[in-house]
Each structure stands twice: as structure tokens, then as C-alpha cells.
Amino acid sequence: MKEFQVIDDVMPDVPPTDHARVLAARARVLEGTRRRRPAVWPRVTLAAAAVTGVLAAGFVVVPRLGGEQAGTASPAATASGTATAVATISSPRDALEKAADRLAAQPPGTGAWWRREAIRTEQTRANSSFTVENRYTEVLWIDRHGNQRTVQGRVSSSLPTAADRRAWKRAGSPKLCGDHEDCRIGRVSFFPLALKPTMLPEEAGALKALLLKHRPTDGSTDDEGWLWNAARWILLDTAATPRTRAAAYRMLADLPGTDVVGRASDTEGRAGIALEHGTVGIRQQMVIDPGSGDLLALQTVMAKGGAVLDAYAVRRLGWTDERPPRITD
Amino acid sequence: MTASLDGAVADPERFATVFDAHYEEIRRYLGRRLDLDVAEDLAAETFLVAFRRRHSFDADRGGVRPWLYGIATKLAGRHRRAEVRRYRALARSGPPQDDDGHDQRIVERVSAGVTVQKLSAALAGLSRGERDVVLLVAYGELTYDEVAAALGVANGTVASRLSRARTKLRDSLGVEV
């Protein structure tokens, strides 16, 4: 028994936190960190710089997605088509292994540019009486030399529930971020500085060993948290090969604090298997198409109720003969 | 580039992961010391302060958890009179009826004579410094070294406060804690 266990046992505990309250606290904290973003601008990489360039030029090619219903994204059909197969496979772990095998067997692809197109959804509750959901499309382009460009679409804002709409009206129907021409939602990318995407191994053990070698020594993260962040970077922000991506799934699935979940769905209504990690209340979720092994989404969800705090739902990912839009000055 | 700049603490995008990983425990820690509304406000404030002071985060003095608990404890310190009032109220009336934290362990403790009322009265009788170290150990499960890092005091100070607190609690409760 730990010291002073009696206090922990006897004193009244707090009720579990609810979605709205976590969202409000999270929004307040993250807004607070973003306001101070200039302090870290020196670290902002090419990708973020390109966003600024593109937006400053008013070159927004992606149409507004407001009000789009789930399932309009192109991979939806394949994902939902295979989702029913999930339940018939003996265990989520087996399903994940098979999905990783299928992904690893995919050809690396051809073309001059890598394109990762995702819908980013973020719920925020900066005003404490109602929740706002902001959505936009983000397209990351990477050429064969590793040069990157990111194009961010226009933000559309919505009020997720009838209660939010009522609270918003009571608050005087204030304009939401998406109502402003210049609404932008910042994202400062995370890049492990010493790692080059071209160095990434295609086997889970070797990948884990390399990533751990680069773990920050400042005590800011434990091994597992670091590996999840690094895997997120590999899967979302690099042109890693299908074999490396499959290795990332396997690496995470083997971690003691990671759960393999048989069925999860993303913000676009697509179902898949999922890797999960996090605390009792707030979970990081990686949703994977069991049929192809493709990454469907990376999202932060509330364990109870499944509300999505933020998400990247991947629409397209891979090498292409298409080119990014030209930046005009 | 130094290692600390590569860490979650210094990076706004990755700071969300610090929040997601630790918000619940910080909220729970504060919520067991103060009224929930105040506690939730301070829990969010803890992370804002942490982010503001991220450049002074010193990994050599412990990890992120003790650092956050230290900030939360300092914020709670501004409400110490409210905290003591709360213990006195609990000492008079016991836990609120709708409190569903009553599991089997509590029943056993109550039968051993340690009740919410008695314990609350005992906690109200500790000095602020004693209560901080006891509750960081009891609720945060911090080690002595981590408590020292969290509060920015010497290890010897932690040990002596704990020793005094243990004596006071034993005298109030009539059992070893």
C-alpha cells in the first residue's frame, strides 16, 4: 500500500469530467498557446511557411466543406465496404496484422509529388457556452527531394448540436471563425529534428530502435508518448513507404499501453480498426482501413461517448503525377 | 538545437499532447482540494502557466508530472483559506450525498474508524506546507524527490514536513497512516 493511501481512499473523489468541460479547458489552453506562437516561429518549418505564403497570396484552391455530410470523401466507400469484415476476423489484433500485411504489400508508387490530403476537424469551446466545430482541408505536398508545401483550405465553422445552436443564439449569434475571410487555424508542425524520412526503417523493431534513439532527453515525454508522436509524424507528414507505415502500425500495436480496437469510426463516418493510446478519459486514435491497411484518420477522442476533439481524416495519400498549385506573389 | 526545444513542452502543437496526457489527473488533484468549479479553472490555468514558463522547464529537476503538480499546487495555494473551509465543512457534515466515490475500500476504512469527517478535520489541522507534501504523495503519487522538485524545496524539507504531518494525522485519527 502506498503512503497516505487512507487519504486517497477516504476523501471524496471528483466526478468524471465531461466532454464540454474538457473541450472548454482544452480550447482555453490551446488558444493560450497559439496566441504566443510568435515565440516559436523560428522553429516553423518550410511546410508552415508555405501555408503562410499560399494564404497571403489568396491562393486557396480547396472548396469550402461546410455542411458536407460524412461519406463524401473518396475512400469512404472502400472503408465502409470492408468494415463489416472486421467483426468476422478472430481478433482486432489479427485484423491489424492482416491490414499491416496488406499495406506493406502495396507498391511504393510513382510520380514526382507526394500528396496527403486530409480534412482537419477541431472542436473548440473558447466561448464557454457553446461548442464550435471548425473544418478545413489541408493538402501536404512533398517532392522527391523532400521539399514541402502545404495548402490550407478555407475554414468552415459549424455548431454541432441543437443545444450549441441555442446557446450561440443566446450569446447574440456571434460570428464564427469560418465567417471571417481571414480565419486561419494555426498548425505548427512537429518534426523530429535529427530524423530524415529517408532514413526510416521498414521493420517495426528497427523503426522503434531508431525513434527511441532520437527521443528528447528533457523528460517531457515517456517512450510510448514519444513513439506515438513520431508515428503520427511518419504517417501524416512524411512520404514514408507502405512498408515503413506498416512497421509503424506494428510498432505501436506492440506497446503495452496501446489497445487494438476492433471498430472505430472517423469524422467522415468511415469505420475501421483502430490503435488507441492515452489516458482513461482522453484517447489518441489511429483508424485504419482493415481492407487496404491505409490510414483513415488520426484523432483525439473522449473515451466516454466518443466525441472527437480534433482529427485528421485522410482523403488521399500517395505519390501522384499531379502537381501542387503554384504560389503567386 | 537543444533537446528541450524538440520536446513537447516547447512546441505548441505537441503541447496538446501534454494537456491530453495530464489534464485529468491535475483536475482530479485540484478537485479533491477545492470546489470543482475553482479546480477546473485552476487545472486549465496550470497548463497555461506551464506553457508560458516552458523555457524554464528543467528536466534535471524531474519530469513533466512533478512540474505540473508543482504549478497546480502553487495555484491552489492562493485558495488555501477556501480549502481549509471546505475541510471544516466536510468535517461537520461528511461527504455530499450524491458522491458516488464510495467503494468497498472506503467502507473498510470507515469501519477502522477513519471517516471523511475525521480525516477532513485532520487535514484542516496541517500547515499549508505539510498539506501540500502529504497530498502530492497521496493524490499525485509523487516520490519524495518529485515532491521536492514540484515545490522547489530541499529533499530534507519534504522529509521533515511529512514526518510532522504523519504525527499530526496519527494523533487526530488514532491510527497509523
Short mmCIF file of C-alpha atoms in Angstrom, two decimals:
data_model
loop_
_atom_site.label_atom_id
_atom_site.label_comp_id
_atom_site.label_asym_id
_atom_site.label_seq_id
_atom_site.Cartn_x
_atom_site.Cartn_y
_atom_site.Cartn_z
CA MET A 1 0.00 0.00 0.00
CA LYS A 2 1.32 3.42 -0.84
CA GLU A 3 1.89 6.08 1.76
CA PHE A 4 -1.16 8.05 2.86
CA GLN A 5 -3.36 5.61 0.91
CA VAL A 6 -6.04 6.22 3.52
CA ILE A 7 -6.44 9.82 2.30
CA ASP A 8 -6.85 8.72 -1.31
CA ASP A 9 -9.33 6.05 -0.21
CA VAL A 10 -11.49 8.02 2.15
CA MET A 11 -11.65 11.58 0.85
CA PRO A 12 -14.41 12.29 -1.68
CA ASP A 13 -13.34 11.85 -5.27
CA VAL A 14 -14.23 14.18 -8.14
CA PRO A 15 -16.88 13.19 -10.67
CA PRO A 16 -15.54 12.16 -14.07
CA THR A 17 -15.05 15.04 -16.44
CA ASP A 18 -17.48 15.57 -19.29
CA HIS A 19 -16.89 16.36 -22.91
CA ALA A 20 -17.94 20.00 -22.81
CA ARG A 21 -15.77 20.82 -19.85
CA VAL A 22 -12.68 19.13 -21.24
CA LEU A 23 -13.27 20.90 -24.53
CA ALA A 24 -13.56 24.26 -22.81
CA ALA A 25 -10.37 23.71 -20.84
CA ARG A 26 -8.52 22.37 -23.87
CA ALA A 27 -9.65 25.27 -26.04
CA ARG A 28 -8.61 27.76 -23.42
CA VAL A 29 -5.17 26.21 -23.05
CA LEU A 30 -4.53 25.73 -26.76
CA GLU A 31 -5.78 29.21 -27.59
CA GLY A 32 -3.39 30.45 -24.93
CA THR A 33 -0.51 28.60 -26.52
CA ARG A 34 -1.35 29.80 -30.00
CA ARG A 35 -1.51 33.43 -29.04
CA ARG A 36 2.10 33.08 -28.09
CA ARG A 37 3.07 31.32 -31.25
CA PRO A 38 5.43 34.03 -32.49
CA ALA A 39 7.81 32.91 -29.77
CA VAL A 40 8.37 29.70 -31.66
CA TRP A 41 8.30 30.98 -35.22
CA PRO A 42 12.00 30.29 -35.64
CA ARG A 43 11.15 26.62 -35.44
CA VAL A 44 8.42 26.76 -38.00
CA THR A 45 9.41 24.70 -40.93
CA LEU A 46 9.06 25.03 -44.64
CA ALA A 47 5.63 23.49 -44.51
CA ALA A 48 4.15 26.10 -42.27
CA ALA A 49 5.99 28.85 -44.11
CA ALA A 50 4.44 27.62 -47.31
CA VAL A 51 0.99 27.83 -45.78
CA THR A 52 1.58 31.44 -44.97
CA GLY A 53 2.84 32.10 -48.46
CA VAL A 54 -0.09 30.44 -50.10
CA LEU A 55 -2.66 32.15 -47.95
CA ALA A 56 -1.02 35.54 -48.19
CA ALA A 57 -1.37 35.23 -51.93
CA GLY A 58 -5.03 34.38 -51.52
CA PHE A 59 -4.43 31.17 -53.39
CA VAL A 60 -6.93 28.89 -51.83
CA VAL A 61 -7.85 26.10 -54.15
CA VAL A 62 -9.80 23.85 -51.88
CA PRO A 63 -13.54 24.41 -51.82
CA ARG A 64 -15.34 25.07 -48.61
CA LEU A 65 -16.52 21.91 -46.98
CA GLY A 66 -19.10 23.30 -44.59
CA GLY A 67 -22.15 21.15 -44.08
CA GLU A 68 -20.74 18.25 -46.03
CA GLN A 69 -22.09 15.05 -44.71
CA ALA A 70 -19.97 12.13 -43.74
CA GLY A 71 -19.07 9.78 -46.51
CA THR A 72 -18.40 12.24 -49.29
CA ALA A 73 -14.68 11.63 -49.16
CA SER A 74 -13.49 9.22 -51.78
CA PRO A 75 -12.02 6.47 -49.57
CA ALA A 76 -15.31 6.18 -47.70
CA ALA A 77 -16.76 3.59 -49.98
CA THR A 78 -13.83 1.24 -49.67
CA ALA A 79 -13.63 1.67 -45.94
CA SER A 80 -17.27 1.13 -45.16
CA GLY A 81 -17.36 -1.75 -47.62
CA THR A 82 -14.76 -3.61 -45.62
CA ALA A 83 -15.90 -2.57 -42.19
CA THR A 84 -18.36 -5.43 -41.93
CA ALA A 85 -15.47 -7.84 -42.38
CA VAL A 86 -13.89 -6.60 -39.17
CA ALA A 87 -16.24 -8.46 -36.89
CA THR A 88 -15.71 -11.80 -38.62
CA ILE A 89 -11.95 -11.83 -38.08
CA SER A 90 -10.93 -13.61 -34.93
CA SER A 91 -9.48 -10.65 -33.04
CA PRO A 92 -8.72 -6.96 -33.56
CA ARG A 93 -5.05 -7.82 -33.26
CA ASP A 94 -5.30 -10.33 -36.13
CA ALA A 95 -7.21 -7.78 -38.17
CA LEU A 96 -4.46 -5.27 -37.58
CA GLU A 97 -1.75 -7.74 -38.58
CA LYS A 98 -3.60 -8.51 -41.80
CA ALA A 99 -4.13 -4.82 -42.51
CA ALA A 100 -0.42 -4.16 -41.95
CA ASP A 101 0.46 -7.05 -44.29
CA ARG A 102 -1.81 -5.59 -46.97
CA LEU A 103 -0.34 -2.14 -46.59
CA ALA A 104 3.23 -3.47 -46.71
CA ALA A 105 2.39 -5.30 -49.93
CA GLN A 106 1.30 -2.10 -51.68
CA PRO A 107 3.72 -0.75 -54.30
CA PRO A 108 5.63 2.39 -53.22
CA GLY A 109 4.03 4.38 -56.04
CA THR A 110 5.33 6.64 -58.78
CA GLY A 111 5.14 10.34 -59.54
CA ALA A 112 7.09 13.48 -58.76
CA TRP A 113 4.98 14.64 -55.81
CA TRP A 114 3.63 13.02 -52.70
CA ARG A 115 0.19 14.29 -51.78
CA ARG A 116 -1.52 13.89 -48.42
CA GLU A 117 -4.96 15.42 -48.39
CA ALA A 118 -6.82 15.43 -45.10
CA ILE A 119 -9.83 17.07 -43.56
CA ARG A 120 -8.90 18.61 -40.28
CA THR A 121 -11.68 18.93 -37.74
CA GLU A 122 -11.23 20.70 -34.47
CA GLN A 123 -13.81 21.31 -31.80
CA THR A 124 -13.33 24.31 -29.63
CA ARG A 125 -15.23 25.96 -26.85
CA ALA A 126 -13.43 29.25 -26.49
CA ASN A 127 -16.74 30.79 -25.52
CA SER A 128 -17.80 28.61 -22.64
CA SER A 129 -21.47 28.29 -23.54
CA PHE A 130 -21.28 26.52 -26.90
CA THR A 131 -19.04 24.25 -28.94
CA VAL A 132 -17.84 25.26 -32.40
CA GLU A 133 -16.52 22.78 -34.91
CA ASN A 134 -14.01 24.11 -37.41
CA ARG A 135 -13.20 22.12 -40.54
CA TYR A 136 -10.82 22.66 -43.38
CA THR A 137 -8.90 20.70 -45.94
CA GLU A 138 -5.15 20.56 -45.65
CA VAL A 139 -3.04 19.25 -48.52
CA LEU A 140 0.60 18.48 -47.91
CA TRP A 141 2.85 18.13 -50.97
CA ILE A 142 6.34 16.66 -50.78
CA ASP A 143 8.65 16.31 -53.77
CA ARG A 144 11.31 13.66 -54.31
CA HIS A 145 13.93 15.93 -52.74
CA GLY A 146 11.87 16.35 -49.58
CA ASN A 147 10.71 19.92 -50.28
CA GLN A 148 7.29 20.51 -48.79
CA ARG A 149 4.35 22.73 -49.39
CA THR A 150 1.07 22.86 -47.52
CA VAL A 151 -2.16 24.30 -48.87
CA GLN A 152 -4.84 25.03 -46.33
CA GLY A 153 -8.43 25.38 -47.49
CA ARG A 154 -10.92 27.81 -46.20
CA VAL A 155 -12.22 27.11 -42.71
CA SER A 156 -15.88 26.34 -42.28
CA SER A 157 -17.36 26.61 -38.80
CA SER A 158 -20.48 24.92 -37.54
CA LEU A 159 -22.37 24.36 -34.31
CA PRO A 160 -22.53 20.60 -33.76
CA THR A 161 -25.73 20.22 -31.73
CA ALA A 162 -29.10 21.92 -31.31
CA ALA A 163 -28.06 22.87 -27.78
CA ASP A 164 -24.94 24.57 -29.17
CA ARG A 165 -27.08 26.48 -31.68
CA ARG A 166 -29.44 27.63 -28.94
CA ALA A 167 -26.54 28.73 -26.72
CA TRP A 168 -24.95 30.51 -29.67
CA LYS A 169 -28.18 32.42 -30.32
CA ARG A 170 -28.47 33.33 -26.66
CA ALA A 171 -24.93 34.70 -26.88
CA GLY A 172 -26.11 37.07 -29.63
CA SER A 173 -25.19 34.87 -32.64
CA PRO A 174 -21.56 35.99 -32.77
CA LYS A 175 -19.61 35.45 -35.98
CA LEU A 176 -17.64 32.24 -36.02
CA CYS A 177 -14.11 31.79 -37.30
CA GLY A 178 -15.31 30.49 -40.68
CA ASP A 179 -17.45 33.61 -41.19
CA HIS A 180 -14.30 35.69 -41.48
CA GLU A 181 -12.33 35.78 -44.70
CA ASP A 182 -9.08 35.62 -42.83
CA CYS A 183 -10.00 32.82 -40.44
CA ARG A 184 -6.98 30.62 -40.01
CA ILE A 185 -6.30 27.82 -37.64
CA GLY A 186 -2.67 27.53 -36.87
CA ARG A 187 -0.69 24.42 -37.04
CA VAL A 188 2.95 24.32 -36.23
CA SER A 189 4.22 21.03 -37.45
CA PHE A 190 6.21 18.70 -35.30
CA PHE A 191 9.36 17.45 -36.93
CA PRO A 192 11.87 15.34 -35.05
CA LEU A 193 14.84 17.45 -36.00
CA ALA A 194 17.50 14.82 -36.35
CA LEU A 195 15.41 12.33 -38.28
CA LYS A 196 15.21 12.22 -42.05
CA PRO A 197 12.21 10.49 -43.59
CA THR A 198 14.53 8.69 -46.00
CA MET A 199 16.30 7.04 -43.08
CA LEU A 200 13.20 5.31 -41.74
CA PRO A 201 13.47 1.51 -41.44
CA GLU A 202 10.77 -0.77 -42.81
CA GLU A 203 10.74 -3.19 -39.90
CA ALA A 204 8.96 -2.47 -36.61
CA GLY A 205 11.83 -3.31 -34.24
CA ALA A 206 14.39 -1.29 -36.19
CA LEU A 207 11.97 1.62 -36.54
CA LYS A 208 11.31 1.65 -32.80
CA ALA A 209 15.04 1.49 -32.00
CA LEU A 210 15.81 4.41 -34.32
CA LEU A 211 12.97 6.56 -32.99
CA LEU A 212 13.91 5.88 -29.39
CA LYS A 213 17.48 6.87 -30.16
CA HIS A 214 16.10 10.31 -31.04
CA ARG A 215 13.79 10.65 -28.06
CA PRO A 216 14.22 14.02 -26.35
CA THR A 217 16.10 13.70 -23.10
CA ASP A 218 14.33 16.60 -21.41
CA GLY A 219 11.87 14.39 -19.56
CA SER A 220 8.98 15.90 -21.49
CA THR A 221 7.79 12.59 -22.85
CA ASP A 222 7.93 8.92 -21.99
CA ASP A 223 8.92 6.30 -24.55
CA GLU A 224 5.39 5.43 -25.53
CA GLY A 225 4.19 9.02 -25.85
CA TRP A 226 7.23 9.78 -27.98
CA LEU A 227 6.70 6.78 -30.26
CA TRP A 228 3.08 7.77 -30.79
CA ASN A 229 4.06 11.32 -31.71
CA ALA A 230 6.78 10.09 -34.02
CA ALA A 231 4.43 7.58 -35.68
CA ARG A 232 1.90 10.33 -36.17
CA TRP A 233 4.57 12.40 -37.91
CA ILE A 234 5.65 9.47 -40.10
CA LEU A 235 2.11 8.59 -41.16
CA LEU A 236 0.75 12.08 -41.68
CA ASP A 237 3.69 14.29 -42.60
CA THR A 238 6.22 12.18 -44.48
CA ALA A 239 6.28 10.28 -47.76
CA ALA A 240 7.20 7.08 -45.90
CA THR A 241 6.93 3.85 -47.90
CA PRO A 242 3.99 1.49 -47.35
CA ARG A 243 6.38 -0.91 -45.60
CA THR A 244 7.55 1.77 -43.14
CA ARG A 245 3.95 2.76 -42.49
CA ALA A 246 3.00 -0.85 -41.80
CA ALA A 247 6.02 -1.09 -39.48
CA ALA A 248 4.73 1.97 -37.60
CA TYR A 249 1.36 0.23 -37.02
CA ARG A 250 3.09 -2.88 -35.73
CA MET A 251 5.44 -0.90 -33.52
CA LEU A 252 2.53 0.88 -31.85
CA ALA A 253 0.39 -2.26 -31.56
CA ASP A 254 3.17 -3.94 -29.55
CA LEU A 255 3.41 -1.18 -26.96
CA PRO A 256 1.99 -2.12 -23.54
CA GLY A 257 -0.21 0.98 -23.28
CA THR A 258 -1.67 0.69 -26.76
CA ASP A 259 -5.01 -1.04 -27.37
CA VAL A 260 -6.10 -2.51 -30.65
CA VAL A 261 -9.79 -1.79 -31.10
CA GLY A 262 -11.97 -3.81 -33.45
CA ARG A 263 -14.14 -0.99 -34.64
CA ALA A 264 -13.85 2.77 -34.61
CA SER A 265 -15.13 5.46 -36.90
CA ASP A 266 -13.74 8.75 -38.06
CA THR A 267 -15.25 12.19 -38.54
CA GLU A 268 -16.19 11.30 -42.12
CA GLY A 269 -18.28 8.35 -40.94
CA ARG A 270 -15.78 5.73 -42.11
CA ALA A 271 -15.25 2.66 -39.96
CA GLY A 272 -12.05 0.74 -39.43
CA ILE A 273 -9.90 -0.92 -36.86
CA ALA A 274 -8.00 1.35 -34.53
CA LEU A 275 -4.94 1.68 -32.39
CA GLU A 276 -5.61 3.59 -29.18
CA HIS A 277 -3.42 5.18 -26.59
CA GLY A 278 -3.82 7.79 -23.89
CA THR A 279 -5.41 8.38 -20.53
CA VAL A 280 -8.63 6.99 -19.09
CA GLY A 281 -10.66 9.91 -20.44
CA ILE A 282 -8.81 11.23 -23.49
CA ARG A 283 -7.63 8.81 -26.17
CA GLN A 284 -5.45 9.16 -29.25
CA GLN A 285 -6.92 7.05 -32.01
CA MET A 286 -5.40 5.85 -35.27
CA VAL A 287 -8.14 4.50 -37.52
CA ILE A 288 -7.02 2.04 -40.21
CA ASP A 289 -8.90 0.56 -43.15
CA PRO A 290 -8.77 -3.19 -42.49
CA GLY A 291 -9.11 -3.99 -46.19
CA SER A 292 -6.17 -2.00 -47.52
CA GLY A 293 -4.22 -1.08 -44.40
CA ASP A 294 -4.49 2.59 -45.41
CA LEU A 295 -4.57 5.21 -42.70
CA LEU A 296 -8.08 6.64 -42.42
CA ALA A 297 -7.70 9.05 -39.54
CA LEU A 298 -5.69 10.27 -36.60
CA GLN A 299 -7.92 11.73 -33.93
CA THR A 300 -8.25 12.65 -30.28
CA VAL A 301 -11.46 11.36 -28.76
CA MET A 302 -13.19 11.28 -25.40
CA ALA A 303 -13.22 7.68 -24.12
CA LYS A 304 -16.75 8.12 -22.83
CA GLY A 305 -19.17 8.96 -25.60
CA GLY A 306 -16.52 9.07 -28.33
CA ALA A 307 -16.75 12.82 -29.01
CA VAL A 308 -13.90 13.89 -31.31
CA LEU A 309 -11.80 16.78 -30.02
CA ASP A 310 -9.61 17.04 -33.10
CA ALA A 311 -8.99 14.90 -36.13
CA TYR A 312 -7.20 14.45 -39.39
CA ALA A 313 -9.30 12.35 -41.74
CA VAL A 314 -7.14 11.31 -44.68
CA ARG A 315 -8.78 11.55 -48.08
CA ARG A 316 -5.83 10.85 -50.36
CA LEU A 317 -2.29 9.86 -49.67
CA GLY A 318 0.48 8.74 -52.03
CA TRP A 319 2.70 9.63 -54.98
CA THR A 320 1.00 11.35 -57.90
CA ASP A 321 1.71 12.85 -61.29
CA GLU A 322 -0.29 15.90 -60.28
CA ARG A 323 1.48 18.98 -59.01
CA PRO A 324 0.77 21.41 -56.18
CA PRO A 325 -0.78 24.76 -57.07
CA ARG A 326 1.77 27.38 -57.99
CA ILE A 327 2.38 30.10 -55.43
CA THR A 328 1.89 33.50 -56.98
CA ASP A 329 3.45 36.56 -55.42
CA MET B 1 19.24 22.81 -31.48
CA THR B 2 18.90 21.68 -27.90
CA ALA B 3 16.94 18.68 -26.87
CA SER B 4 14.42 20.66 -24.88
CA LEU B 5 13.29 22.59 -27.92
CA ASP B 6 12.49 19.30 -29.54
CA GLY B 7 10.24 18.31 -26.67
CA ALA B 8 6.52 18.58 -26.26
CA VAL B 9 6.85 21.24 -23.63
CA ALA B 10 8.27 23.79 -26.05
CA ASP B 11 6.07 23.05 -29.01
CA PRO B 12 2.51 24.41 -29.25
CA GLU B 13 1.33 21.57 -31.47
CA ARG B 14 2.75 18.92 -29.20
CA PHE B 15 1.75 20.80 -26.07
CA ALA B 16 -1.75 19.50 -26.76
CA THR B 17 -0.36 16.05 -26.04
CA VAL B 18 0.90 17.26 -22.65
CA PHE B 19 -2.61 18.54 -21.93
CA ASP B 20 -4.29 15.34 -23.11
CA ALA B 21 -1.94 13.17 -21.08
CA HIS B 22 -2.13 15.06 -17.79
CA TYR B 23 -5.26 17.23 -17.65
CA GLU B 24 -7.43 14.64 -15.94
CA GLU B 25 -5.01 13.91 -13.13
CA ILE B 26 -4.31 17.59 -12.49
CA ARG B 27 -8.05 18.29 -12.47
CA ARG B 28 -8.61 15.42 -10.07
CA TYR B 29 -5.80 16.55 -7.78
CA LEU B 30 -7.16 20.09 -7.60
CA GLY B 31 -10.77 18.90 -7.45
CA ARG B 32 -10.03 16.93 -4.31
CA ARG B 33 -8.63 20.02 -2.63
CA LEU B 34 -11.02 22.72 -3.87
CA ASP B 35 -14.55 23.12 -5.16
CA LEU B 36 -14.84 21.64 -8.62
CA ASP B 37 -15.53 24.91 -10.47
CA VAL B 38 -12.44 26.52 -9.00
CA ALA B 39 -10.43 23.33 -9.54
CA GLU B 40 -11.32 23.10 -13.22
CA ASP B 41 -10.43 26.72 -13.72
CA LEU B 42 -7.08 26.20 -12.00
CA ALA B 43 -6.44 22.97 -13.91
CA ALA B 44 -6.65 24.86 -17.21
CA GLU B 45 -4.61 27.68 -15.70
CA THR B 46 -1.94 25.16 -14.70
CA PHE B 47 -1.35 24.28 -18.35
CA LEU B 48 -1.34 27.90 -19.46
CA VAL B 49 1.24 28.74 -16.82
CA ALA B 50 3.23 25.67 -17.81
CA PHE B 51 3.24 26.73 -21.43
CA ARG B 52 4.19 30.29 -20.58
CA ARG B 53 7.07 29.05 -18.47
CA ARG B 54 8.07 26.25 -20.81
CA HIS B 55 11.54 27.65 -21.34
CA SER B 56 12.27 27.38 -17.64
CA PHE B 57 11.23 23.73 -17.54
CA ASP B 58 14.26 21.91 -16.23
CA ALA B 59 14.30 18.19 -16.97
CA ASP B 60 17.13 17.72 -14.50
CA ARG B 61 14.71 18.57 -11.72
CA GLY B 62 12.24 15.87 -12.70
CA GLY B 63 9.76 15.15 -15.45
CA VAL B 64 6.65 16.90 -16.62
CA ARG B 65 4.33 15.42 -13.98
CA PRO B 66 6.04 16.90 -10.91
CA TRP B 67 6.44 20.17 -12.79
CA LEU B 68 2.69 20.36 -13.50
CA TYR B 69 1.78 19.26 -9.97
CA GLY B 70 4.07 21.97 -8.64
CA ILE B 71 2.35 24.65 -10.70
CA ALA B 72 -1.09 23.32 -9.69
CA THR B 73 -0.07 23.32 -6.02
CA LYS B 74 1.13 26.91 -6.20
CA LEU B 75 -2.14 27.96 -7.86
CA ALA B 76 -4.13 26.07 -5.21
CA GLY B 77 -2.11 27.93 -2.58
CA ARG B 78 -3.94 31.12 -3.48
CA HIS B 79 -7.14 29.44 -2.34
CA ARG B 80 -5.86 27.90 0.86
CA ARG B 81 -8.48 29.52 3.06
CA ALA B 82 -11.20 28.10 0.82
CA GLU B 83 -9.53 24.71 1.02
CA VAL B 84 -9.47 24.76 4.81
CA ARG B 85 -13.12 25.97 4.90
CA ARG B 86 -14.00 23.04 2.69
CA TYR B 87 -12.32 20.55 5.04
CA ARG B 88 -14.12 22.07 8.00
CA ALA B 89 -17.45 21.79 6.19
CA LEU B 90 -16.70 18.14 5.35
CA ALA B 91 -15.69 17.57 8.97
CA ARG B 92 -19.13 18.80 10.08
CA SER B 93 -21.38 17.18 7.51
CA GLY B 94 -19.39 14.42 5.82
CA PRO B 95 -19.27 13.83 2.08
CA PRO B 96 -22.11 15.05 -0.14
CA GLN B 97 -24.87 12.50 -0.56
CA ASP B 98 -24.52 12.28 -4.32
CA ASP B 99 -20.84 11.42 -4.04
CA ASP B 100 -20.52 8.06 -5.75
CA GLY B 101 -16.87 7.61 -4.87
CA HIS B 102 -17.84 5.29 -2.03
CA ASP B 103 -16.41 1.96 -2.91
CA GLN B 104 -15.59 -1.04 -0.80
CA ARG B 105 -12.23 0.31 0.38
CA ILE B 106 -13.94 3.27 1.93
CA VAL B 107 -16.36 1.11 3.81
CA GLU B 108 -13.43 -0.81 5.26
CA ARG B 109 -11.70 2.38 6.29
CA VAL B 110 -14.79 3.74 7.88
CA SER B 111 -15.09 0.57 9.92
CA ALA B 112 -11.49 1.08 11.05
CA GLY B 113 -12.59 4.44 12.38
CA VAL B 114 -11.24 6.71 9.65
CA THR B 115 -14.12 8.71 8.29
CA VAL B 116 -14.32 11.62 5.88
CA GLN B 117 -15.25 13.82 8.82
CA LYS B 118 -12.25 12.85 10.93
CA LEU B 119 -9.83 12.96 8.05
CA SER B 120 -11.08 16.33 6.87
CA ALA B 121 -10.62 17.74 10.34
CA ALA B 122 -7.12 16.28 10.44
CA LEU B 123 -6.20 17.79 7.06
CA ALA B 124 -7.50 21.18 8.18
CA GLY B 125 -5.11 20.92 11.10
CA LEU B 126 -2.00 20.61 8.93
CA SER B 127 0.06 23.61 7.91
CA ARG B 128 -0.07 24.56 4.26
CA GLY B 129 3.40 23.15 3.60
CA GLU B 130 2.59 19.89 5.35
CA ARG B 131 -0.69 19.52 3.48
CA ASP B 132 0.99 20.16 0.13
CA VAL B 133 3.54 17.38 0.59
CA VAL B 134 1.01 14.92 2.01
CA LEU B 135 -1.49 15.47 -0.79
CA LEU B 136 1.14 15.36 -3.53
CA VAL B 137 2.10 11.94 -2.20
CA ALA B 138 -1.48 10.77 -1.54
CA TYR B 139 -3.22 12.05 -4.69
CA GLY B 140 -0.36 12.62 -7.13
CA GLU B 141 1.63 9.57 -6.04
CA LEU B 142 4.81 11.59 -6.37
CA THR B 143 8.04 10.29 -4.85
CA TYR B 144 9.84 12.42 -2.25
CA ASP B 145 12.29 13.58 -4.91
CA GLU B 146 9.42 14.55 -7.18
CA VAL B 147 7.67 16.43 -4.37
CA ALA B 148 10.88 18.33 -3.72
CA ALA B 149 11.15 19.16 -7.44
CA ALA B 150 7.47 20.12 -7.64
CA LEU B 151 7.63 22.53 -4.73
CA GLY B 152 11.18 23.72 -5.30
CA VAL B 153 12.26 22.75 -1.79
CA ALA B 154 15.05 20.53 -0.47
CA ASN B 155 14.52 16.80 -0.01
CA GLY B 156 15.15 17.24 3.71
CA THR B 157 12.32 19.75 3.92
CA VAL B 158 9.96 17.26 2.29
CA ALA B 159 11.01 14.53 4.73
CA SER B 160 10.57 16.73 7.79
CA ARG B 161 7.17 18.05 6.68
CA LEU B 162 5.97 14.51 6.00
CA SER B 163 7.20 13.37 9.38
CA ARG B 164 5.41 16.17 11.21
CA ALA B 165 2.26 15.60 9.16
CA ARG B 166 2.28 11.88 9.90
CA THR B 167 2.47 12.56 13.61
CA LYS B 168 -0.39 15.06 13.48
CA LEU B 169 -2.57 12.74 11.39
CA ARG B 170 -1.90 9.80 13.69
CA ASP B 171 -2.80 11.87 16.74
CA SER B 172 -6.05 13.08 15.12
CA LEU B 173 -7.14 9.77 13.65
CA GLY B 174 -5.85 7.39 16.26
CA VAL B 175 -4.33 5.09 13.62
CA GLU B 176 -1.06 4.99 11.67
CA VAL B 177 -1.30 6.49 8.20
#
